PDB file of C-alpha atoms in Angstrom:
ATOM      1  CA  UNK F   1     208.604 -37.028 117.301  1.00 46.00           C
ATOM      2  CA  UNK F   2     211.453 -35.510 119.077  1.00 43.00           C
ATOM      3  CA  UNK F   3     212.616 -36.092 122.730  1.00 43.00           C
ATOM      4  CA  UNK F   4     214.609 -33.211 124.312  1.00 45.00           C
ATOM      5  CA  UNK F   5     216.021 -32.569 127.256  1.00 42.00           C
ATOM      6  CA  UNK F   6     215.621 -30.060 130.172  1.00 38.00           C
ATOM      7  CA  UNK F   7     212.634 -28.710 130.139  1.00 34.00           C
ATOM      8  CA  UNK F   8     200.141 -28.707 135.991  1.00 29.00           C
ATOM      9  CA  UNK F   9     198.725 -31.536 135.456  1.00 30.00           C
ATOM     10  CA  UNK F  10     199.124 -34.301 137.815  1.00 31.00           C
ATOM     11  CA  UNK F  11     197.716 -37.821 137.228  1.00 32.00           C
ATOM     12  CA  UNK F  12     198.975 -39.737 140.367  1.00 31.00           C
ATOM     13  CA  UNK F  13     199.595 -43.286 140.094  1.00 31.00           C
ATOM     14  CA  UNK F  14     197.616 -44.743 142.779  1.00 27.00           C
ATOM     15  CA  UNK F  15     194.757 -46.326 140.799  1.00 27.00           C
ATOM     16  CA  UNK F  16     192.467 -43.033 141.246  1.00 26.00           C
ATOM     17  CA  UNK F  17     192.568 -40.807 138.294  1.00 30.00           C
ATOM     18  CA  UNK F  18     190.640 -37.595 137.571  1.00 30.00           C
ATOM     19  CA  UNK F  19     187.877 -38.085 135.142  1.00 32.00           C
ATOM     20  CA  UNK F  20     187.287 -36.026 132.030  1.00 35.00           C
ATOM     21  CA  UNK F  21     184.544 -33.353 132.608  1.00 37.00           C
ATOM     22  CA  UNK F  22     181.640 -34.482 130.848  1.00 39.00           C
ATOM     23  CA  UNK F  23     180.430 -32.461 127.770  1.00 43.00           C
ATOM     24  CA  UNK F  24     178.537 -33.430 124.352  1.00 38.00           C
ATOM     25  CA  UNK F  25     180.531 -34.855 121.555  1.00 43.00           C
ATOM     26  CA  UNK F  26     180.145 -34.861 118.178  1.00 38.00           C
ATOM     27  CA  UNK F  27     178.929 -38.087 116.697  1.00 36.00           C
ATOM     28  CA  UNK F  28     181.747 -38.239 114.393  1.00 50.00           C
ATOM     29  CA  UNK F  29     185.089 -37.880 115.900  1.00 51.00           C
ATOM     30  CA  UNK F  30     188.132 -37.850 113.300  1.00 86.00           C
ATOM     31  CA  UNK F  31     192.121 -37.999 113.498  1.00 91.00           C
ATOM     32  CA  UNK F  32     194.083 -35.755 111.599  1.00 93.00           C
ATOM     33  CA  UNK F  33     197.683 -34.571 111.501  1.00 94.00           C
ATOM     34  CA  UNK F  34     196.646 -30.793 111.926  1.00 96.00           C
ATOM     35  CA  UNK F  35     197.001 -31.430 115.832  1.00 96.00           C
ATOM     36  CA  UNK F  36     199.737 -33.865 117.045  1.00 95.00           C
ATOM     37  CA  UNK F  37     202.670 -34.163 119.393  1.00 95.00           C
ATOM     38  CA  UNK F  38     206.100 -32.936 118.741  1.00 94.00           C
ATOM     39  CA  UNK F  39     208.059 -34.471 121.683  1.00 92.00           C
ATOM     40  CA  UNK F  40     208.771 -34.875 125.391  1.00 91.00           C
ATOM     41  CA  UNK F  41     211.126 -33.250 127.560  1.00 89.00           C
ATOM     42  CA  UNK F  42     212.015 -33.761 131.319  1.00 91.00           C
ATOM     43  CA  UNK F  43     212.636 -30.979 133.868  1.00 89.00           C
ATOM     44  CA  UNK F  44     215.113 -32.106 136.670  1.00 89.00           C
ATOM     45  CA  UNK F  45     215.026 -29.123 138.794  1.00 87.00           C
ATOM     46  CA  UNK F  46     211.254 -29.266 139.472  1.00 86.00           C
ATOM     47  CA  UNK F  47     210.681 -33.148 138.443  1.00 87.00           C
ATOM     48  CA  UNK F  48     208.261 -32.797 135.661  1.00 89.00           C
ATOM     49  CA  UNK F  49     208.007 -34.189 132.295  1.00 88.00           C
ATOM     50  CA  UNK F  50     206.114 -31.802 129.583  1.00 90.00           C
ATOM     51  CA  UNK F  51     204.797 -32.918 126.279  1.00 94.00           C
ATOM     52  CA  UNK F  52     205.047 -30.456 123.373  1.00 94.00           C
ATOM     53  CA  UNK F  53     202.149 -30.379 120.960  1.00 96.00           C
ATOM     54  CA  UNK F  54     200.937 -28.289 117.815  1.00 96.00           C
ATOM     55  CA  UNK F  55     197.885 -27.416 116.395  1.00 97.00           C
ATOM     56  CA  UNK F  56     196.757 -25.734 113.222  1.00 97.00           C
ATOM     57  CA  UNK F  57     194.535 -22.683 113.340  1.00 97.00           C
ATOM     58  CA  UNK F  58     192.041 -24.003 111.010  1.00 97.00           C
ATOM     59  CA  UNK F  59     191.248 -27.552 110.505  1.00 97.00           C
ATOM     60  CA  UNK F  60     188.743 -29.153 108.168  1.00 94.00           C
ATOM     61  CA  UNK F  61     187.822 -25.344 106.989  1.00 95.00           C
ATOM     62  CA  UNK F  62     186.910 -24.631 110.580  1.00 96.00           C
ATOM     63  CA  UNK F  63     188.640 -22.102 113.372  1.00 97.00           C
ATOM     64  CA  UNK F  64     190.140 -23.974 116.264  1.00 97.00           C
ATOM     65  CA  UNK F  65     188.562 -22.462 119.305  1.00 96.00           C
ATOM     66  CA  UNK F  66     190.195 -24.870 122.191  1.00 95.00           C
ATOM     67  CA  UNK F  67     193.171 -27.575 122.133  1.00 96.00           C
ATOM     68  CA  UNK F  68     194.935 -29.518 124.801  1.00 96.00           C
ATOM     69  CA  UNK F  69     195.772 -33.212 125.545  1.00 96.00           C
ATOM     70  CA  UNK F  70     194.246 -36.262 126.522  1.00 96.00           C
ATOM     71  CA  UNK F  71     196.102 -38.416 128.789  1.00 95.00           C
ATOM     72  CA  UNK F  72     195.355 -42.391 129.743  1.00 94.00           C
ATOM     73  CA  UNK F  73     196.722 -44.455 132.389  1.00 93.00           C
ATOM     74  CA  UNK F  74     196.981 -47.737 130.732  1.00 94.00           C
ATOM     75  CA  UNK F  75     198.977 -49.754 133.332  1.00 92.00           C
ATOM     76  CA  UNK F  76     201.095 -49.344 136.828  1.00 91.00           C
ATOM     77  CA  UNK F  77     202.397 -51.533 139.226  1.00 89.00           C
ATOM     78  CA  UNK F  78     201.830 -54.844 137.357  1.00 87.00           C
ATOM     79  CA  UNK F  79     198.138 -53.679 137.254  1.00 91.00           C
ATOM     80  CA  UNK F  80     196.499 -52.930 133.814  1.00 87.00           C
ATOM     81  CA  UNK F  81     193.677 -50.393 134.159  1.00 92.00           C
ATOM     82  CA  UNK F  82     190.241 -50.357 132.095  1.00 91.00           C
ATOM     83  CA  UNK F  83     191.830 -47.882 129.834  1.00 91.00           C
ATOM     84  CA  UNK F  84     190.816 -48.436 126.055  1.00 92.00           C
ATOM     85  CA  UNK F  85     191.805 -46.563 122.772  1.00 92.00           C
ATOM     86  CA  UNK F  86     188.329 -45.751 121.872  1.00 93.00           C
ATOM     87  CA  UNK F  87     187.987 -43.872 125.290  1.00 94.00           C
ATOM     88  CA  UNK F  88     190.593 -41.394 124.352  1.00 95.00           C
ATOM     89  CA  UNK F  89     188.091 -38.513 123.483  1.00 94.00           C
ATOM     90  CA  UNK F  90     186.172 -35.634 124.896  1.00 93.00           C
ATOM     91  CA  UNK F  91     183.423 -36.663 127.356  1.00 91.00           C
ATOM     92  CA  UNK F  92     184.936 -39.867 128.059  1.00 92.00           C
ATOM     93  CA  UNK F  93     183.767 -41.598 131.589  1.00 92.00           C
ATOM     94  CA  UNK F  94     186.593 -43.747 131.722  1.00 94.00           C
ATOM     95  CA  UNK F  95     188.100 -43.017 135.220  1.00 93.00           C
ATOM     96  CA  UNK F  96     191.656 -43.502 133.883  1.00 94.00           C
ATOM     97  CA  UNK F  97     191.493 -40.987 130.853  1.00 95.00           C
ATOM     98  CA  UNK F  98     192.135 -37.222 131.702  1.00 94.00           C
ATOM     99  CA  UNK F  99     191.380 -34.605 129.284  1.00 94.00           C
ATOM    100  CA  UNK F 100     192.953 -31.130 130.127  1.00 93.00           C
ATOM    101  CA  UNK F 101     192.533 -28.034 127.980  1.00 93.00           C
ATOM    102  CA  UNK F 102     195.383 -25.578 127.797  1.00 90.00           C
ATOM    103  CA  UNK F 103     192.934 -22.308 128.385  1.00 85.00           C
ATOM    104  CA  UNK F 104     195.230 -20.276 126.368  1.00 78.00           C
ATOM    105  CA  UNK F 105     198.455 -20.595 128.373  1.00 84.00           C
ATOM    106  CA  UNK F 106     201.185 -22.764 127.592  1.00 89.00           C
ATOM    107  CA  UNK F 107     201.859 -21.546 124.067  1.00 92.00           C
ATOM    108  CA  UNK F 108     205.514 -21.422 122.891  1.00 92.00           C
ATOM    109  CA  UNK F 109     206.986 -18.987 120.525  1.00 90.00           C
ATOM    110  CA  UNK F 110     209.792 -21.429 119.043  1.00 89.00           C
ATOM    111  CA  UNK F 111     208.762 -23.294 116.141  1.00 91.00           C
ATOM    112  CA  UNK F 112     209.208 -26.929 117.301  1.00 90.00           C
ATOM    113  CA  UNK F 113     207.890 -28.850 114.299  1.00 91.00           C
ATOM    114  CA  UNK F 114     207.721 -28.492 110.537  1.00 92.00           C
ATOM    115  CA  UNK F 115     204.603 -26.110 110.490  1.00 94.00           C
ATOM    116  CA  UNK F 116     205.232 -22.391 110.283  1.00 95.00           C
ATOM    117  CA  UNK F 117     201.594 -22.076 110.810  1.00 96.00           C
ATOM    118  CA  UNK F 118     200.697 -24.129 113.877  1.00 96.00           C
ATOM    119  CA  UNK F 119     200.547 -22.770 117.468  1.00 95.00           C
ATOM    120  CA  UNK F 120     202.923 -24.947 119.437  1.00 96.00           C
ATOM    121  CA  UNK F 121     201.755 -25.466 123.169  1.00 95.00           C
ATOM    122  CA  UNK F 122     203.344 -27.337 126.342  1.00 93.00           C
ATOM    123  CA  UNK F 123     201.599 -29.232 128.912  1.00 92.00           C
ATOM    124  CA  UNK F 124     203.516 -30.413 132.188  1.00 89.00           C
ATOM    125  CA  UNK F 125     202.903 -33.463 134.364  1.00 85.00           C
ATOM    126  CA  UNK F 126     204.556 -33.842 137.974  1.00 83.00           C
ATOM    127  CA  UNK F 127     206.173 -37.430 138.537  1.00 79.00           C
ATOM    128  CA  UNK F 128     204.040 -37.930 141.410  1.00 73.00           C
ATOM    129  CA  UNK F 129     205.374 -40.014 143.811  1.00 70.00           C
ATOM    130  CA  UNK F 130     209.303 -40.234 143.263  1.00 79.00           C
ATOM    131  CA  UNK F 131     209.303 -44.120 143.202  1.00 87.00           C
ATOM    132  CA  UNK F 132     209.884 -46.986 140.672  1.00 91.00           C
ATOM    133  CA  UNK F 133     205.961 -47.447 140.589  1.00 91.00           C
ATOM    134  CA  UNK F 134     205.469 -44.179 139.313  1.00 90.00           C
ATOM    135  CA  UNK F 135     208.322 -43.924 136.876  1.00 93.00           C
ATOM    136  CA  UNK F 136     207.242 -47.263 135.185  1.00 93.00           C
ATOM    137  CA  UNK F 137     203.835 -46.222 134.684  1.00 92.00           C
ATOM    138  CA  UNK F 138     202.501 -46.553 131.327  1.00 94.00           C
ATOM    139  CA  UNK F 139     200.813 -43.589 129.838  1.00 94.00           C
ATOM    140  CA  UNK F 140     198.847 -42.929 126.551  1.00 95.00           C
ATOM    141  CA  UNK F 141     198.422 -39.179 125.183  1.00 96.00           C
ATOM    142  CA  UNK F 142     197.210 -37.476 122.255  1.00 96.00           C
ATOM    143  CA  UNK F 143     196.411 -34.046 121.342  1.00 97.00           C
ATOM    144  CA  UNK F 144     193.013 -32.809 120.446  1.00 97.00           C
ATOM    145  CA  UNK F 145     191.234 -29.551 119.014  1.00 96.00           C
ATOM    146  CA  UNK F 146     187.753 -28.496 119.312  1.00 96.00           C
ATOM    147  CA  UNK F 147     186.544 -26.612 116.509  1.00 96.00           C
ATOM    148  CA  UNK F 148     184.137 -23.854 115.909  1.00 96.00           C
ATOM    149  CA  UNK F 149     181.110 -26.044 114.870  1.00 94.00           C
ATOM    150  CA  UNK F 150     181.659 -28.308 118.300  1.00 94.00           C
ATOM    151  CA  UNK F 151     183.045 -31.305 116.576  1.00 94.00           C
ATOM    152  CA  UNK F 152     186.467 -32.608 117.878  1.00 96.00           C
ATOM    153  CA  UNK F 153     189.655 -33.994 115.839  1.00 96.00           C
ATOM    154  CA  UNK F 154     192.364 -35.717 117.495  1.00 97.00           C
ATOM    155  CA  UNK F 155     195.931 -36.621 116.650  1.00 96.00           C
ATOM    156  CA  UNK F 156     197.839 -39.954 117.019  1.00 95.00           C
ATOM    157  CA  UNK F 157     197.838 -41.792 120.232  1.00 95.00           C
ATOM    158  CA  UNK F 158     201.364 -42.371 121.781  1.00 95.00           C
ATOM    159  CA  UNK F 159     202.801 -44.533 124.688  1.00 93.00           C
ATOM    160  CA  UNK F 160     205.256 -43.354 127.037  1.00 93.00           C
ATOM    161  CA  UNK F 161     206.512 -43.840 130.486  1.00 93.00           C
ATOM    162  CA  UNK F 162     208.806 -41.214 132.546  1.00 93.00           C
ATOM    163  CA  UNK F 163     211.462 -44.275 132.833  1.00 94.00           C
ATOM    164  CA  UNK F 164     211.536 -44.663 128.793  1.00 94.00           C
ATOM    165  CA  UNK F 165     211.785 -41.018 128.299  1.00 93.00           C
ATOM    166  CA  UNK F 166     214.727 -40.659 130.717  1.00 94.00           C
ATOM    167  CA  UNK F 167     216.408 -43.765 129.435  1.00 94.00           C
ATOM    168  CA  UNK F 168     216.255 -42.385 125.910  1.00 93.00           C
ATOM    169  CA  UNK F 169     217.789 -38.685 126.765  1.00 93.00           C
ATOM    170  CA  UNK F 170     220.363 -40.264 129.305  1.00 94.00           C
ATOM    171  CA  UNK F 171     221.632 -43.050 126.574  1.00 93.00           C
ATOM    172  CA  UNK F 172     221.628 -40.274 123.788  1.00 90.00           C
ATOM    173  CA  UNK F 173     223.048 -37.676 126.322  1.00 91.00           C
ATOM    174  CA  UNK F 174     220.506 -35.128 125.359  1.00 90.00           C
ATOM    175  CA  UNK F 175     220.413 -33.191 128.776  1.00 90.00           C
ATOM    176  CA  UNK F 176     222.097 -29.664 128.677  1.00 89.00           C
ATOM    177  CA  UNK F 177     224.626 -30.288 131.713  1.00 91.00           C
ATOM    178  CA  UNK F 178     226.174 -32.768 133.431  1.00 92.00           C
ATOM    179  CA  UNK F 179     224.124 -32.117 136.648  1.00 94.00           C
ATOM    180  CA  UNK F 180     221.240 -32.972 134.541  1.00 93.00           C
ATOM    181  CA  UNK F 181     222.747 -35.769 132.876  1.00 94.00           C
ATOM    182  CA  UNK F 182     223.498 -37.368 136.278  1.00 95.00           C
ATOM    183  CA  UNK F 183     220.125 -36.646 137.931  1.00 94.00           C
ATOM    184  CA  UNK F 184     218.292 -39.084 135.466  1.00 95.00           C
ATOM    185  CA  UNK F 185     220.823 -41.895 136.460  1.00 96.00           C
ATOM    186  CA  UNK F 186     220.642 -41.208 140.108  1.00 95.00           C
ATOM    187  CA  UNK F 187     216.940 -40.245 140.582  1.00 93.00           C
ATOM    188  CA  UNK F 188     215.180 -41.971 138.046  1.00 95.00           C
ATOM    189  CA  UNK F 189     216.898 -44.586 136.082  1.00 96.00           C
ATOM    190  CA  UNK F 190     218.574 -46.510 138.828  1.00 96.00           C
ATOM    191  CA  UNK F 191     215.590 -45.921 141.040  1.00 95.00           C
ATOM    192  CA  UNK F 192     213.803 -48.531 138.426  1.00 95.00           C
ATOM    193  CA  UNK F 193     216.811 -50.730 137.547  1.00 96.00           C
ATOM    194  CA  UNK F 194     219.667 -50.467 140.134  1.00 96.00           C
ATOM    195  CA  UNK F 195     221.845 -52.293 137.871  1.00 97.00           C
ATOM    196  CA  UNK F 196     221.435 -49.764 134.822  1.00 96.00           C
ATOM    197  CA  UNK F 197     224.957 -49.261 133.492  1.00 95.00           C
ATOM    198  CA  UNK F 198     226.200 -45.537 134.114  1.00 94.00           C
ATOM    199  CA  UNK F 199     227.405 -43.208 131.042  1.00 93.00           C
ATOM    200  CA  UNK F 200     230.037 -40.402 131.556  1.00 90.00           C
ATOM    201  CA  UNK F 201     228.757 -37.032 130.467  1.00 89.00           C
ATOM    202  CA  UNK F 202     230.231 -36.024 127.418  1.00 80.00           C
ATOM    203  CA  UNK F 203     231.194 -39.189 125.569  1.00 62.00           C
ATOM    204  CA  UNK F 204     230.299 -39.550 122.061  1.00 53.00           C
ATOM    205  CA  UNK F 205     229.109 -43.224 120.857  1.00 50.00           C
ATOM    206  CA  UNK F 206     232.248 -45.317 119.732  1.00 52.00           C
ATOM    207  CA  UNK F 207     233.254 -45.284 116.188  1.00 53.00           C
ATOM    208  CA  UNK F 208     233.897 -48.956 115.048  1.00 49.00           C
ATOM    209  CA  UNK F 209     237.360 -49.324 113.201  1.00 43.00           C
TER     210      UNK F 209
END
């Protein structure tokens, strides 16, 4: 899993999430490495984070006819939602789970992972309210693929928050410019933690003698 800097789906952190459209799921839902996440990015210009995923064209001997991401809102503002791992599937009626198809958009031409045969795609989510509550909200996400026989397969479930992604990018100095680096500090990190330590852009980690 990579986390990269710089570079919509909007799940607003308010206790109200959009429900997944109801549809018939196959009786056997499986997990596979043929559809999975590749990493996270933050776009400081428009205030979004995006997730990059990959999907193979054929899984279990069947053609992939649709793919996308399933998001879950686990907690926010010290409130734990009714999210459950078993709800992270197509057709879930949990109000804190949201399934979004790419509908053929968001396809990337760059190979972000190891597979040369996979389709790489991205999906963005706005920060919602630029607040401590929004940045600290804990999300779950997984990629999914719908096969030609109507069955679904799923990738692993990952956890993230905007604050944790921003902190990683800042500490590892993964942003491309000093402006983007400082954006993370001024607009996300210190909003959550006013005492967050500042790191000057361009300095490498210390080498001990």
